[in-house]
């Protein structure tokens, strides 16, 4: 029995019967899904299918009308979820040095009014090296390229020492090479640090290459399975070409 339980995948986030409407617009209709520890979950769906709304609900920025989202952590530590939003120009214009942006990731550990200590600085140095932005640390973030900026966003997320990183179209501003580099970085964090990744991504070929499981959604979960499953293409065709837009 113990053996069997160990073989089963551990759920770390459980979404149950979640509904959310913006006025007349039903963005999420009875969404239920489990996120398993250590997976690289790719989420796809047409424009307006509720992907960003789902992520925002998962990180607590939006409250569902009903249903529940549970975070399951076994060792009583605080559950850390890092959320990387879509790149926005005004974030780049915020006048801060790269090292200070990454330090902001430590805020949830430092607590209110506590100064950053040696451990915080050590972690910031470590993650900047890991992500490959160490050489940029004294640059104002406004001077970075799109790809460098996204890497800094990941370094900031990593400084939180997260269990899960949730990304919304994190490579949309990047060219193919920079996107692939970025996805490789996510894969490395997933495989070497056992960080669970949840990534909404518009590039389906990229998702198929990097995700260990894919969810197709259109306001509700339409399909989930392995990237190599033949049913995936069938579902994508139906969602992207045959369903009427809303
Ligand atoms: N703050 C809001 N107020 C009102 N309606 C909203 C709001 N945010 C999203 N919506 C609506 O909810 C639906 C789902 O939007 P959402 O942004 O989650 O879609 P998405 O799948 O992320 O789309 P995209 O691929 O374009 O990013 C859309 O119809 C959208 O217009
Ligand atoms: Mg979106």
mmCIF file of C-alpha atoms and ligand atoms in Angstrom:
data_model
loop_
_atom_site.group_PDB
_atom_site.id
_atom_site.type_symbol
_atom_site.label_atom_id
_atom_site.label_comp_id
_atom_site.label_asym_id
_atom_site.label_seq_id
_atom_site.Cartn_x
_atom_site.Cartn_y
_atom_site.Cartn_z
ATOM 1 C CA UNK A 1 0.000 0.000 0.000
ATOM 2 C CA UNK A 2 2.762 2.451 0.981
ATOM 3 C CA UNK A 3 4.618 1.453 -2.173
ATOM 4 C CA UNK A 4 1.589 2.218 -4.306
ATOM 5 C CA UNK A 5 1.017 5.597 -2.716
ATOM 6 C CA UNK A 6 4.593 6.573 -3.422
ATOM 7 C CA UNK A 7 4.192 5.722 -7.082
ATOM 8 C CA UNK A 8 1.151 7.933 -7.426
ATOM 9 C CA UNK A 9 1.766 11.510 -8.440
ATOM 10 C CA UNK A 10 1.478 14.019 -5.643
ATOM 11 C CA UNK A 11 -1.022 16.781 -6.174
ATOM 12 C CA UNK A 12 0.293 20.132 -4.986
ATOM 13 C CA UNK A 13 -2.445 22.395 -6.342
ATOM 14 C CA UNK A 14 -6.024 21.243 -6.540
ATOM 15 C CA UNK A 15 -8.575 23.370 -8.410
ATOM 16 C CA UNK A 16 -12.156 22.234 -7.822
ATOM 17 C CA UNK A 17 -15.280 23.401 -9.657
ATOM 18 C CA UNK A 18 -14.093 26.967 -10.092
ATOM 19 C CA UNK A 19 -16.427 29.461 -11.767
ATOM 20 C CA UNK A 20 -15.686 33.104 -12.461
ATOM 21 C CA UNK A 21 -17.679 35.629 -14.476
ATOM 22 C CA UNK A 22 -16.955 39.245 -15.381
ATOM 23 C CA UNK A 23 -20.544 40.509 -15.555
ATOM 24 C CA UNK A 24 -22.148 38.611 -18.430
ATOM 25 C CA UNK A 25 -18.847 37.066 -19.557
ATOM 26 C CA UNK A 26 -18.285 33.611 -18.134
ATOM 27 C CA UNK A 27 -14.498 33.393 -18.132
ATOM 28 C CA UNK A 28 -14.139 30.154 -16.133
ATOM 29 C CA UNK A 29 -16.852 27.474 -16.209
ATOM 30 C CA UNK A 30 -16.556 24.699 -13.699
ATOM 31 C CA UNK A 31 -12.793 24.293 -13.951
ATOM 32 C CA UNK A 32 -11.312 21.340 -12.107
ATOM 33 C CA UNK A 33 -7.694 20.299 -12.403
ATOM 34 C CA UNK A 34 -4.803 18.972 -10.372
ATOM 35 C CA UNK A 35 -1.219 20.154 -10.656
ATOM 36 C CA UNK A 36 1.330 17.463 -9.800
ATOM 37 C CA UNK A 37 4.585 18.047 -7.996
ATOM 38 C CA UNK A 38 7.565 18.366 -10.339
ATOM 39 C CA UNK A 39 5.634 18.553 -13.607
ATOM 40 C CA UNK A 40 6.013 21.087 -16.425
ATOM 41 C CA UNK A 41 2.385 21.835 -17.194
ATOM 42 C CA UNK A 42 1.612 23.677 -20.419
ATOM 43 C CA UNK A 43 -1.745 25.432 -20.789
ATOM 44 C CA UNK A 44 -3.120 26.414 -24.179
ATOM 45 C CA UNK A 45 -6.376 27.692 -25.604
ATOM 46 C CA UNK A 46 -7.656 30.366 -27.997
ATOM 47 C CA UNK A 47 -7.624 34.105 -27.195
ATOM 48 C CA UNK A 48 -10.216 34.898 -24.559
ATOM 49 C CA UNK A 49 -10.463 31.281 -23.357
ATOM 50 C CA UNK A 50 -9.734 32.225 -19.730
ATOM 51 C CA UNK A 51 -6.055 31.245 -19.463
ATOM 52 C CA UNK A 52 -4.860 34.458 -17.791
ATOM 53 C CA UNK A 53 -7.983 34.522 -15.616
ATOM 54 C CA UNK A 54 -7.226 30.976 -14.442
ATOM 55 C CA UNK A 55 -3.625 31.863 -13.544
ATOM 56 C CA UNK A 56 -4.701 35.028 -11.718
ATOM 57 C CA UNK A 57 -7.260 33.006 -9.777
ATOM 58 C CA UNK A 58 -4.614 30.448 -8.871
ATOM 59 C CA UNK A 59 -2.249 33.104 -7.492
ATOM 60 C CA UNK A 60 -5.043 34.866 -5.606
ATOM 61 C CA UNK A 61 -5.280 38.050 -7.697
ATOM 62 C CA UNK A 62 -8.876 37.161 -8.582
ATOM 63 C CA UNK A 63 -11.411 35.480 -6.351
ATOM 64 C CA UNK A 64 -13.568 32.759 -7.920
ATOM 65 C CA UNK A 65 -17.349 33.156 -7.672
ATOM 66 C CA UNK A 66 -17.414 29.637 -6.298
ATOM 67 C CA UNK A 67 -15.265 26.531 -6.125
ATOM 68 C CA UNK A 68 -11.932 26.243 -4.368
ATOM 69 C CA UNK A 69 -8.189 26.205 -4.912
ATOM 70 C CA UNK A 70 -6.076 24.281 -2.460
ATOM 71 C CA UNK A 71 -2.295 24.281 -2.064
ATOM 72 C CA UNK A 72 -0.976 21.097 -0.544
ATOM 73 C CA UNK A 73 2.400 21.200 1.105
ATOM 74 C CA UNK A 74 3.633 18.308 3.143
ATOM 75 C CA UNK A 75 6.344 19.720 5.398
ATOM 76 C CA UNK A 76 4.475 22.669 6.976
ATOM 77 C CA UNK A 77 6.636 25.251 5.226
ATOM 78 C CA UNK A 78 4.981 28.253 3.633
ATOM 79 C CA UNK A 79 3.963 27.397 0.091
ATOM 80 C CA UNK A 80 5.760 29.750 -2.299
ATOM 81 C CA UNK A 81 4.197 30.456 -5.671
ATOM 82 C CA UNK A 82 6.046 32.809 -8.015
ATOM 83 C CA UNK A 83 4.023 34.451 -10.769
ATOM 84 C CA UNK A 84 5.656 35.885 -13.888
ATOM 85 C CA UNK A 85 3.258 38.147 -15.750
ATOM 86 C CA UNK A 86 3.294 39.012 -19.400
ATOM 87 C CA UNK A 87 5.966 41.638 -20.092
ATOM 88 C CA UNK A 88 4.685 45.189 -19.915
ATOM 89 C CA UNK A 89 6.618 48.236 -21.083
ATOM 90 C CA UNK A 90 5.919 50.270 -17.968
ATOM 91 C CA UNK A 91 7.666 47.635 -15.840
ATOM 92 C CA UNK A 92 10.794 48.178 -17.890
ATOM 93 C CA UNK A 93 10.608 51.913 -17.306
ATOM 94 C CA UNK A 94 10.586 51.509 -13.535
ATOM 95 C CA UNK A 95 14.009 52.919 -12.567
ATOM 96 C CA UNK A 96 15.732 50.071 -10.740
ATOM 97 C CA UNK A 97 18.992 48.164 -11.097
ATOM 98 C CA UNK A 98 18.827 44.485 -12.009
ATOM 99 C CA UNK A 99 20.161 43.386 -8.597
ATOM 100 C CA UNK A 100 17.457 45.425 -6.826
ATOM 101 C CA UNK A 101 14.720 43.954 -9.020
ATOM 102 C CA UNK A 102 15.907 40.436 -8.153
ATOM 103 C CA UNK A 103 16.050 41.392 -4.444
ATOM 104 C CA UNK A 104 12.334 42.264 -4.611
ATOM 105 C CA UNK A 105 11.760 38.519 -4.877
ATOM 106 C CA UNK A 106 13.011 38.237 -1.286
ATOM 107 C CA UNK A 107 10.272 40.537 0.045
ATOM 108 C CA UNK A 108 7.929 37.673 0.948
ATOM 109 C CA UNK A 109 10.669 36.174 3.127
ATOM 110 C CA UNK A 110 11.934 39.425 4.644
ATOM 111 C CA UNK A 111 8.551 40.372 6.123
ATOM 112 C CA UNK A 112 7.255 43.814 6.842
ATOM 113 C CA UNK A 113 9.950 46.361 7.813
ATOM 114 C CA UNK A 114 12.679 43.742 8.056
ATOM 115 C CA UNK A 115 15.914 44.679 6.331
ATOM 116 C CA UNK A 116 17.454 42.266 3.858
ATOM 117 C CA UNK A 117 20.192 40.215 5.518
ATOM 118 C CA UNK A 118 23.282 38.316 4.325
ATOM 119 C CA UNK A 119 21.168 35.263 3.441
ATOM 120 C CA UNK A 120 18.994 37.364 1.126
ATOM 121 C CA UNK A 121 22.078 38.772 -0.640
ATOM 122 C CA UNK A 122 23.564 35.296 -0.954
ATOM 123 C CA UNK A 123 20.394 33.914 -2.550
ATOM 124 C CA UNK A 124 20.132 36.869 -4.941
ATOM 125 C CA UNK A 125 23.758 36.323 -6.049
ATOM 126 C CA UNK A 126 23.116 32.588 -6.497
ATOM 127 C CA UNK A 127 19.987 32.962 -8.598
ATOM 128 C CA UNK A 128 21.523 35.669 -10.807
ATOM 129 C CA UNK A 129 24.362 33.242 -11.589
ATOM 130 C CA UNK A 130 21.979 30.327 -12.121
ATOM 131 C CA UNK A 131 19.806 32.282 -14.549
ATOM 132 C CA UNK A 132 22.788 33.933 -16.263
ATOM 133 C CA UNK A 133 22.112 37.604 -15.487
ATOM 134 C CA UNK A 134 24.995 38.072 -13.052
ATOM 135 C CA UNK A 135 26.944 40.249 -15.501
ATOM 136 C CA UNK A 136 23.941 42.615 -15.773
ATOM 137 C CA UNK A 137 23.447 43.170 -12.053
ATOM 138 C CA UNK A 138 24.482 46.849 -11.965
ATOM 139 C CA UNK A 139 22.530 47.823 -15.089
ATOM 140 C CA UNK A 140 19.254 49.735 -14.955
ATOM 141 C CA UNK A 141 16.568 47.302 -16.094
ATOM 142 C CA UNK A 142 15.337 49.859 -18.658
ATOM 143 C CA UNK A 143 18.527 49.208 -20.667
ATOM 144 C CA UNK A 144 17.969 45.463 -21.028
ATOM 145 C CA UNK A 145 16.863 43.644 -24.151
ATOM 146 C CA UNK A 146 13.501 41.824 -24.068
ATOM 147 C CA UNK A 147 15.169 38.450 -23.482
ATOM 148 C CA UNK A 148 17.419 39.794 -20.725
ATOM 149 C CA UNK A 149 14.416 41.427 -19.074
ATOM 150 C CA UNK A 150 12.501 38.125 -19.036
ATOM 151 C CA UNK A 151 15.497 36.342 -17.526
ATOM 152 C CA UNK A 152 15.602 38.952 -14.761
ATOM 153 C CA UNK A 153 11.888 38.291 -14.150
ATOM 154 C CA UNK A 154 12.733 34.606 -13.705
ATOM 155 C CA UNK A 155 15.671 35.433 -11.402
ATOM 156 C CA UNK A 156 13.302 37.523 -9.282
ATOM 157 C CA UNK A 157 10.841 34.622 -9.199
ATOM 158 C CA UNK A 158 13.655 32.226 -8.225
ATOM 159 C CA UNK A 159 14.734 34.534 -5.377
ATOM 160 C CA UNK A 160 11.409 33.636 -3.739
ATOM 161 C CA UNK A 161 12.671 30.041 -3.489
ATOM 162 C CA UNK A 162 9.374 28.939 -5.016
ATOM 163 C CA UNK A 163 7.765 25.523 -5.082
ATOM 164 C CA UNK A 164 5.884 26.535 -8.220
ATOM 165 C CA UNK A 165 6.536 29.094 -10.963
ATOM 166 C CA UNK A 166 3.474 30.231 -12.927
ATOM 167 C CA UNK A 167 4.120 32.039 -16.214
ATOM 168 C CA UNK A 168 1.696 33.854 -18.513
ATOM 169 C CA UNK A 169 3.015 34.097 -22.091
ATOM 170 C CA UNK A 170 6.474 34.766 -20.732
ATOM 171 C CA UNK A 171 8.187 34.562 -24.109
ATOM 172 C CA UNK A 172 5.704 36.518 -26.207
ATOM 173 C CA UNK A 173 8.145 39.393 -26.748
ATOM 174 C CA UNK A 174 11.100 37.174 -27.583
ATOM 175 C CA UNK A 175 12.445 35.928 -30.913
ATOM 176 C CA UNK A 176 12.705 32.203 -31.586
ATOM 177 C CA UNK A 177 16.260 31.803 -30.282
ATOM 178 C CA UNK A 178 15.645 33.788 -27.089
ATOM 179 C CA UNK A 179 12.383 31.864 -26.513
ATOM 180 C CA UNK A 180 14.149 28.524 -26.845
ATOM 181 C CA UNK A 181 16.896 29.676 -24.442
ATOM 182 C CA UNK A 182 14.265 30.796 -21.977
ATOM 183 C CA UNK A 183 12.347 27.522 -22.225
ATOM 184 C CA UNK A 184 15.605 25.605 -21.720
ATOM 185 C CA UNK A 185 16.167 27.615 -18.565
ATOM 186 C CA UNK A 186 12.694 26.666 -17.313
ATOM 187 C CA UNK A 187 13.402 23.022 -18.115
ATOM 188 C CA UNK A 188 16.647 23.216 -16.137
ATOM 189 C CA UNK A 189 14.857 24.700 -13.099
ATOM 190 C CA UNK A 190 12.167 22.039 -13.436
ATOM 191 C CA UNK A 191 14.524 19.090 -13.770
ATOM 192 C CA UNK A 192 17.412 20.148 -11.538
ATOM 193 C CA UNK A 193 15.590 22.052 -8.793
ATOM 194 C CA UNK A 194 12.321 20.112 -8.970
ATOM 195 C CA UNK A 195 10.355 23.338 -9.318
ATOM 196 C CA UNK A 196 6.864 22.755 -10.694
ATOM 197 C CA UNK A 197 6.236 24.898 -13.776
ATOM 198 C CA UNK A 198 2.833 26.041 -15.049
ATOM 199 C CA UNK A 199 3.177 27.896 -18.327
ATOM 200 C CA UNK A 200 0.502 29.459 -20.515
ATOM 201 C CA UNK A 201 2.049 29.660 -23.954
ATOM 202 C CA UNK A 202 0.738 30.599 -27.395
ATOM 203 C CA UNK A 203 3.450 28.696 -29.280
ATOM 204 C CA UNK A 204 2.062 25.161 -29.406
ATOM 205 C CA UNK A 205 5.165 23.574 -30.906
ATOM 206 C CA UNK A 206 7.212 25.020 -28.042
ATOM 207 C CA UNK A 207 4.701 23.680 -25.504
ATOM 208 C CA UNK A 208 4.778 20.217 -27.056
ATOM 209 C CA UNK A 209 8.564 20.201 -26.870
ATOM 210 C CA UNK A 210 8.947 21.370 -23.283
ATOM 211 C CA UNK A 211 5.809 20.483 -21.316
ATOM 212 C CA UNK A 212 5.436 17.105 -19.617
ATOM 213 C CA UNK A 213 1.635 17.477 -19.707
ATOM 214 C CA UNK A 214 -0.711 19.766 -21.587
ATOM 215 C CA UNK A 215 -4.114 21.189 -20.721
ATOM 216 C CA UNK A 216 -6.281 22.570 -23.524
ATOM 217 C CA UNK A 217 -8.945 24.918 -22.260
ATOM 218 C CA UNK A 218 -11.805 26.983 -23.549
ATOM 219 C CA UNK A 219 -13.383 28.423 -20.416
ATOM 220 C CA UNK A 220 -13.397 24.866 -19.101
ATOM 221 C CA UNK A 221 -10.845 22.052 -19.332
ATOM 222 C CA UNK A 222 -11.383 20.483 -22.766
ATOM 223 C CA UNK A 223 -8.580 17.966 -22.721
ATOM 224 C CA UNK A 224 -5.470 17.016 -20.781
ATOM 225 C CA UNK A 225 -2.771 14.511 -21.566
ATOM 226 C CA UNK A 226 0.786 13.905 -22.717
ATOM 227 C CA UNK A 227 2.283 16.167 -25.437
ATOM 228 C CA UNK A 228 2.793 13.162 -27.732
ATOM 229 C CA UNK A 229 -0.837 11.985 -27.461
ATOM 230 C CA UNK A 230 -2.530 11.998 -30.869
ATOM 231 C CA UNK A 231 -5.723 13.391 -29.322
ATOM 232 C CA UNK A 232 -3.908 16.671 -28.667
ATOM 233 C CA UNK A 233 -3.839 17.723 -32.325
ATOM 234 C CA UNK A 234 -7.480 16.762 -32.725
ATOM 235 C CA UNK A 235 -8.417 18.928 -29.737
ATOM 236 C CA UNK A 236 -6.319 21.857 -30.951
ATOM 237 C CA UNK A 237 -7.935 21.738 -34.390
ATOM 238 C CA UNK A 238 -11.376 21.784 -32.837
ATOM 239 C CA UNK A 239 -10.626 24.614 -30.393
ATOM 240 C CA UNK A 240 -8.645 26.855 -32.712
ATOM 241 C CA UNK A 241 -10.389 26.299 -36.057
ATOM 242 C CA UNK A 242 -13.894 24.940 -35.606
ATOM 243 C CA UNK A 243 -15.259 26.421 -32.381
ATOM 244 C CA UNK A 244 -16.843 29.820 -32.838
ATOM 245 C CA UNK A 245 -14.917 32.671 -31.173
ATOM 246 C CA UNK A 246 -16.374 34.429 -28.145
HETATM 247 N N1 LIG B 1 -10.783 42.441 -15.852
HETATM 248 C C1 LIG B 1 -11.697 41.999 -16.727
HETATM 249 N N2 LIG B 1 -12.898 42.585 -16.845
HETATM 250 C C2 LIG B 1 -13.830 42.128 -17.705
HETATM 251 N N3 LIG B 1 -13.648 41.075 -18.525
HETATM 252 C C3 LIG B 1 -12.464 40.452 -18.465
HETATM 253 C C4 LIG B 1 -11.422 40.870 -17.584
HETATM 254 N N4 LIG B 1 -10.359 40.050 -17.744
HETATM 255 C C5 LIG B 1 -10.716 39.165 -18.692
HETATM 256 N N5 LIG B 1 -11.965 39.389 -19.122
HETATM 257 C C6 LIG B 1 -12.701 38.580 -20.131
HETATM 258 O O1 LIG B 1 -12.646 37.232 -19.727
HETATM 259 C C7 LIG B 1 -12.403 36.375 -20.842
HETATM 260 C C8 LIG B 1 -11.131 35.580 -20.621
HETATM 261 O O2 LIG B 1 -10.042 36.475 -20.651
HETATM 262 P P1 LIG B 1 -8.536 35.992 -20.420
HETATM 263 O O3 LIG B 1 -7.695 37.221 -20.395
HETATM 264 O O4 LIG B 1 -8.488 35.114 -19.237
HETATM 265 O O5 LIG B 1 -8.277 35.135 -21.745
HETATM 266 P P2 LIG B 1 -6.919 34.488 -22.281
HETATM 267 O O6 LIG B 1 -7.202 33.063 -22.576
HETATM 268 O O7 LIG B 1 -5.811 34.795 -21.346
HETATM 269 O O8 LIG B 1 -6.735 35.256 -23.673
HETATM 270 P P3 LIG B 1 -5.395 35.679 -24.466
HETATM 271 O O9 LIG B 1 -4.938 34.460 -25.211
HETATM 272 O O10 LIG B 1 -5.887 36.730 -25.411
HETATM 273 O O11 LIG B 1 -4.390 36.199 -23.480
HETATM 274 C C9 LIG B 1 -12.377 37.284 -22.056
HETATM 275 O O12 LIG B 1 -13.657 37.273 -22.649
HETATM 276 C C10 LIG B 1 -12.057 38.641 -21.494
HETATM 277 O O13 LIG B 1 -12.606 39.670 -22.270
HETATM 278 MG MG1 LIG B 2 -4.018 35.877 -21.540
#
